[in-house]
Backbone as a printed PyTorch tensor [residue, N CA C, xyz], in Angstrom:
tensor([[[ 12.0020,  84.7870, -91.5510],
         [ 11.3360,  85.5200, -90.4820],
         [ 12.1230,  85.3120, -89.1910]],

        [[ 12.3580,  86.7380, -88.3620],
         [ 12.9770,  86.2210, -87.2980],
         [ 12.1020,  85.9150, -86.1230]],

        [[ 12.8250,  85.3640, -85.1890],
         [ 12.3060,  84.9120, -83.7720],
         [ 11.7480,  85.7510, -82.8380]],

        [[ 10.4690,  86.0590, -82.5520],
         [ 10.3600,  86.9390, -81.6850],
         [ 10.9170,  87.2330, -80.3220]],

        [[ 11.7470,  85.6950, -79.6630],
         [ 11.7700,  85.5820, -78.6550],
         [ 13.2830,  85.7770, -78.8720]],

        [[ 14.1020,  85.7520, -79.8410],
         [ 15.3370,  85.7030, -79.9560],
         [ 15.4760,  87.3160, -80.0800]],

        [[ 14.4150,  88.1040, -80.6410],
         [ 14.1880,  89.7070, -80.5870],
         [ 14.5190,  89.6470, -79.1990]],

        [[ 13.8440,  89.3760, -78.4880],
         [ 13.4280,  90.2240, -77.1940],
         [ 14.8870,  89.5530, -76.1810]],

        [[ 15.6800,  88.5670, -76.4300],
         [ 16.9100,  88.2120, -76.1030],
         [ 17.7570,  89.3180, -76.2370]],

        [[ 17.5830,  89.8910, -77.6360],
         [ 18.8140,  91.0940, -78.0310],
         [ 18.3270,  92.1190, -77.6960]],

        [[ 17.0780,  92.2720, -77.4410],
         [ 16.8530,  93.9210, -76.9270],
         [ 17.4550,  93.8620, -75.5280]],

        [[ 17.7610,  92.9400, -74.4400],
         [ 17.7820,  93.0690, -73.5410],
         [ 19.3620,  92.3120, -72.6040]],

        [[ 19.6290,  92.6780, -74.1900],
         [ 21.3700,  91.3490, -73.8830],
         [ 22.1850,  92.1670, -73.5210]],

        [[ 22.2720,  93.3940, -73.3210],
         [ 23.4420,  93.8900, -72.0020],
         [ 23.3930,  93.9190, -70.9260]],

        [[ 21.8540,  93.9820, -70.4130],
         [ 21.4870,  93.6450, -69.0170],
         [ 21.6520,  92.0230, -68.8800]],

        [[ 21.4200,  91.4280, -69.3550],
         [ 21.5280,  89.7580, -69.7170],
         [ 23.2150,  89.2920, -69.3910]],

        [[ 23.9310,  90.1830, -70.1910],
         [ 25.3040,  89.9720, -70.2260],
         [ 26.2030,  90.0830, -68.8760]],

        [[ 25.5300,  91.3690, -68.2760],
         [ 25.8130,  92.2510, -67.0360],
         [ 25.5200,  91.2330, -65.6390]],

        [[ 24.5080,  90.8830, -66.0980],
         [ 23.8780,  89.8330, -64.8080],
         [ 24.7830,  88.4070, -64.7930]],

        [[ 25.4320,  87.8940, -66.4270],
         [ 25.8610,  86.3350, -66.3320],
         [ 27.3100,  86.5380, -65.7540]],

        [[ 27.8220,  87.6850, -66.1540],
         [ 29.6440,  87.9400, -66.0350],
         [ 29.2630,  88.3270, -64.3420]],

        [[ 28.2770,  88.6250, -63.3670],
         [ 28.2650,  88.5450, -62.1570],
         [ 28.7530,  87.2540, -61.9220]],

        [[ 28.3200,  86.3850, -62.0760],
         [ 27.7780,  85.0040, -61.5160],
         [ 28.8490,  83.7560, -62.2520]],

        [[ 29.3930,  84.7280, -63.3990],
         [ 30.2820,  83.7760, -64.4750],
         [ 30.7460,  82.2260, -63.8370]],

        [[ 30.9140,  82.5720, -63.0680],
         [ 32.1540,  81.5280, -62.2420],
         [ 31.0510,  80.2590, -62.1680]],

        [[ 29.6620,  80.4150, -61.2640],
         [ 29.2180,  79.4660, -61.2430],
         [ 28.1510,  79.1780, -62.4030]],

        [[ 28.6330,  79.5890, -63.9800],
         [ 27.8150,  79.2420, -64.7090],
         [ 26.3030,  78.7650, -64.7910]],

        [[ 25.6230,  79.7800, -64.3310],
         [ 24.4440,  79.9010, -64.4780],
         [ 23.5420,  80.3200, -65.9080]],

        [[ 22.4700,  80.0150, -65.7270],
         [ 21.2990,  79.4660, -66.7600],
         [ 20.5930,  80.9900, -66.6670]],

        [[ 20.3790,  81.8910, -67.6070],
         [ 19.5040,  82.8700, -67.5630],
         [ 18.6540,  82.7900, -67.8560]],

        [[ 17.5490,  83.5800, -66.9060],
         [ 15.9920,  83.8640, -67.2910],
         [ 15.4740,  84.8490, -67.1700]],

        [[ 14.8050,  85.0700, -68.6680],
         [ 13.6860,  86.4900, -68.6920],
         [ 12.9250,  86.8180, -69.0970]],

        [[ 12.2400,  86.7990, -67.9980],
         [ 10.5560,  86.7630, -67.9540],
         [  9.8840,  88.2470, -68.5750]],

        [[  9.0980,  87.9520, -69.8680],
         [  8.6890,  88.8410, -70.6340],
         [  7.8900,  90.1820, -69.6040]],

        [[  6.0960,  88.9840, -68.8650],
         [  5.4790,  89.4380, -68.4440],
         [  6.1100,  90.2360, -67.1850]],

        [[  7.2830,  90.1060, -66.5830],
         [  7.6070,  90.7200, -65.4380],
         [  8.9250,  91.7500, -65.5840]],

        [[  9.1380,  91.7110, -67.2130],
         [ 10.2990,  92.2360, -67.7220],
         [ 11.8440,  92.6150, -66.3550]],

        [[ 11.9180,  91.1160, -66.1680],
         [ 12.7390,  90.8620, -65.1780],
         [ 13.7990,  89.9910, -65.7110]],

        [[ 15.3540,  90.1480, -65.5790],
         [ 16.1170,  89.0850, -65.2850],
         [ 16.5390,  88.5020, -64.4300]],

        [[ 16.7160,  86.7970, -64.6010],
         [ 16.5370,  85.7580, -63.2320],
         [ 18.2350,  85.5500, -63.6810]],

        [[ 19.0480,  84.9800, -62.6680],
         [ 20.2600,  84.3360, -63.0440],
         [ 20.1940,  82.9390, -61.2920]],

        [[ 19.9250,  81.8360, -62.8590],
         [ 19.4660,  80.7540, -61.7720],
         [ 20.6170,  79.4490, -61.8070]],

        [[ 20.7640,  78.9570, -60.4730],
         [ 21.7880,  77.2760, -60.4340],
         [ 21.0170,  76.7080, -61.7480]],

        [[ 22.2550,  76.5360, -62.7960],
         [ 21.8020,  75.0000, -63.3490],
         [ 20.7200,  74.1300, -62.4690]],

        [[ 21.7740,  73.4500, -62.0680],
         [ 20.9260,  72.5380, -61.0020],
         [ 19.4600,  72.3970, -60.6200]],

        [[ 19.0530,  73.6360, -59.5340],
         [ 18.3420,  73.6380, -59.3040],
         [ 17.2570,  74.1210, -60.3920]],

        [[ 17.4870,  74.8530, -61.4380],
         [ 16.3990,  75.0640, -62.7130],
         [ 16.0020,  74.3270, -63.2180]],

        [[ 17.0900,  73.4480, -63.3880],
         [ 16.8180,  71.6800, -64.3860],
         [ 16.1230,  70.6930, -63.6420]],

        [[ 15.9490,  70.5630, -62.6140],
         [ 15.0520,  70.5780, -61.3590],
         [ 13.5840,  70.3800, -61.5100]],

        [[ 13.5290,  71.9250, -61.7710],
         [ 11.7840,  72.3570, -62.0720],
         [ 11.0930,  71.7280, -62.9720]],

        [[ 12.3120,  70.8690, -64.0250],
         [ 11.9600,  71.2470, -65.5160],
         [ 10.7150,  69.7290, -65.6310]],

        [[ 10.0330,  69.4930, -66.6600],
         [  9.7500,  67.8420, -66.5740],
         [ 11.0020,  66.7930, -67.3970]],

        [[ 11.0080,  65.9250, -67.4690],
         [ 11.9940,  65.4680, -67.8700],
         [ 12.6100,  65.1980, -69.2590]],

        [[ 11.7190,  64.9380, -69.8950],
         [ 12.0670,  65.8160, -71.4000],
         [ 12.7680,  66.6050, -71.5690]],

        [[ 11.9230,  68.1860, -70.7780],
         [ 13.1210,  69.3440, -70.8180],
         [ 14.6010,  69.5280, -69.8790]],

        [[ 14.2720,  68.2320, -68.9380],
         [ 15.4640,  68.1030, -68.6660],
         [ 17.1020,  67.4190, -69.5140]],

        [[ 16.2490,  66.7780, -69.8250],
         [ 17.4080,  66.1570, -71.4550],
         [ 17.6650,  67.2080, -72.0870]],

        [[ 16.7890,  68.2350, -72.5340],
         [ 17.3530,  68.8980, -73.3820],
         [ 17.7480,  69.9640, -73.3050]],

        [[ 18.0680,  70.5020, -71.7230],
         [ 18.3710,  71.3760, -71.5400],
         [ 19.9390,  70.8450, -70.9990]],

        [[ 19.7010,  69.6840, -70.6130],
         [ 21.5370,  69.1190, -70.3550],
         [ 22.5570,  69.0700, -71.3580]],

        [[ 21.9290,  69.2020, -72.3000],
         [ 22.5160,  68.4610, -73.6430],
         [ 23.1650,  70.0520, -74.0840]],

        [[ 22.3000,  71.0500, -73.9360],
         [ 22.0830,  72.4790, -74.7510],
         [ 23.6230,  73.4970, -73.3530]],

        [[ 23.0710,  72.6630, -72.4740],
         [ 24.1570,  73.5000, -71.7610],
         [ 25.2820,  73.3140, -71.2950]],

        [[ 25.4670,  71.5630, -71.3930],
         [ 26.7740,  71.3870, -71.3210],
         [ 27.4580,  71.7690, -72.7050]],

        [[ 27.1760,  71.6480, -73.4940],
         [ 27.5140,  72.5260, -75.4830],
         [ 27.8430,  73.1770, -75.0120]],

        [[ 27.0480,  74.1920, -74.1830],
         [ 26.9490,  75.7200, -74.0690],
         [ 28.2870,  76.1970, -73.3200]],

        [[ 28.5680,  75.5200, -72.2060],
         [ 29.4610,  75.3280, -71.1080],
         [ 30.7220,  75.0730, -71.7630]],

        [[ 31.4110,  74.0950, -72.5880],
         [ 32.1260,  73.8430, -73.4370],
         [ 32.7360,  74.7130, -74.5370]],

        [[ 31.8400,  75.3770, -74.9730],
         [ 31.7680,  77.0330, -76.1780],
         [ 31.4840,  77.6700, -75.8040]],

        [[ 31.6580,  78.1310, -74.3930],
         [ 31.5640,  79.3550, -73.6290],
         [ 30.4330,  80.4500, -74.0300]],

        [[ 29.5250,  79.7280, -73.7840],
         [ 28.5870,  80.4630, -74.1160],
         [ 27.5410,  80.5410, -73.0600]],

        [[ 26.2500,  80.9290, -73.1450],
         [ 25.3980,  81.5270, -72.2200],
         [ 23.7910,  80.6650, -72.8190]],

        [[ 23.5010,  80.2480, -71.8000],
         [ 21.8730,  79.4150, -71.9050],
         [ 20.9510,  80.7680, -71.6250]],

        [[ 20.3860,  81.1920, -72.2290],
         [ 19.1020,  82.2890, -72.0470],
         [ 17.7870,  81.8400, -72.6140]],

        [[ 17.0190,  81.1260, -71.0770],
         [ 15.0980,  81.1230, -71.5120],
         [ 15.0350,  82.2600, -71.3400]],

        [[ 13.6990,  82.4020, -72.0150],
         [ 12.3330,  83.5760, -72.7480],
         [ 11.3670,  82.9310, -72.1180]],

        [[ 10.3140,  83.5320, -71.0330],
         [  9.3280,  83.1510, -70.5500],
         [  8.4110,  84.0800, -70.8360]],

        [[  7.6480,  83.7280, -71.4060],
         [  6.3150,  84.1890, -72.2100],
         [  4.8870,  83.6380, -71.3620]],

        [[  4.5720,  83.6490, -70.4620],
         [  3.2460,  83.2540, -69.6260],
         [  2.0610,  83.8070, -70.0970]],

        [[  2.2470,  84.3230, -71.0620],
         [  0.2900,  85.1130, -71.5670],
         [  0.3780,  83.8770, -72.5310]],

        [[  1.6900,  83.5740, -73.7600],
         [  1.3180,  82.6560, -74.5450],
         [  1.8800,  81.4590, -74.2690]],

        [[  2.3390,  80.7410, -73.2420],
         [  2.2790,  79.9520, -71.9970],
         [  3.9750,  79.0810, -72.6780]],

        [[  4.9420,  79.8300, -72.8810],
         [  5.9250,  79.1890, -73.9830],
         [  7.5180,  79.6910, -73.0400]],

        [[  7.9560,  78.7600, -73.4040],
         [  9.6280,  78.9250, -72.8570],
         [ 10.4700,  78.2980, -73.5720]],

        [[ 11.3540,  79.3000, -74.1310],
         [ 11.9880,  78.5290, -75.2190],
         [ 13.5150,  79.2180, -74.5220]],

        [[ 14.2050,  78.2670, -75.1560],
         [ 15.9080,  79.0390, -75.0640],
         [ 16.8940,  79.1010, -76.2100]],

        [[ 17.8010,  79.5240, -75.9820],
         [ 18.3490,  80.1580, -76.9950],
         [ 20.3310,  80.1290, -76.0840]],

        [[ 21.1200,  79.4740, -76.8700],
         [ 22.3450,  79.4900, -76.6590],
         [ 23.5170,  80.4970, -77.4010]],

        [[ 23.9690,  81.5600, -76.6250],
         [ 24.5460,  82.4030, -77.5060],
         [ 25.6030,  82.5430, -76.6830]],

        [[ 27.0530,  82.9220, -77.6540],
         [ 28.4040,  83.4100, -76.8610],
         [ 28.3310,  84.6620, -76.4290]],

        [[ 29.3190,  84.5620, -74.9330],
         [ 29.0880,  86.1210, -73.9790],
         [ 29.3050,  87.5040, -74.9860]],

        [[ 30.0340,  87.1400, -75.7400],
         [ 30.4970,  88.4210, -76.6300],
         [ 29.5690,  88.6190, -78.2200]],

        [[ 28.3300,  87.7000, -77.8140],
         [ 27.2880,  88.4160, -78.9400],
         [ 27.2140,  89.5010, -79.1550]],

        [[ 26.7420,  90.4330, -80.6170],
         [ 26.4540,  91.5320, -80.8830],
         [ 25.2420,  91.9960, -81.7550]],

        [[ 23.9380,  92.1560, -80.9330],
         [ 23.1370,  92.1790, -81.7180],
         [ 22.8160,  92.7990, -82.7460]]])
């Protein structure tokens, strides 16, 4: 069974793509928010920030990988079913 949230990653991964190759340079963390069907392109830093500290471990861990294999950190914010998950994929995915 696939991921619903990894669905809604690929329905929306050229705008996703479009927004990270802006910003490429300072390797930023994407976010997109279901309920506001919006994309965020946010500082590391300051996102990992927000996070509690748990998800701060594991979002350090997921994006320096990520950073290394040139790839792209994309949360899924889901606020009706109160869930944020992420998902690490290379810029040149093809859904």
């Amino acid at each position: 069974m696939r991921d619903p949230y990894l669905d809604v990653v690929y329905r929306h991964w050229s705008s996703i793509v479009m927004m990270y190759e802006r910003y490429a340079d300072k390797k930023p963390v994407m976010l997109f928010d279901i309920e506001e069907q919006r994309i965020y392109v946010l500082p590391y830093a300051a996102y990992r920030a927000e996070l509690s500290q748990r998800s701060q471990a594991s979002l350090k861990e997921q994006y320096e990988h990520a950073v290394a294999s040139g790839d792209v950190v994309v949360f899924v914010r889901d606020n009706q079913q109160e869930k944020l998950v992420s998902v690490s994929l290379p810029v040149t995915t093809q859904p």
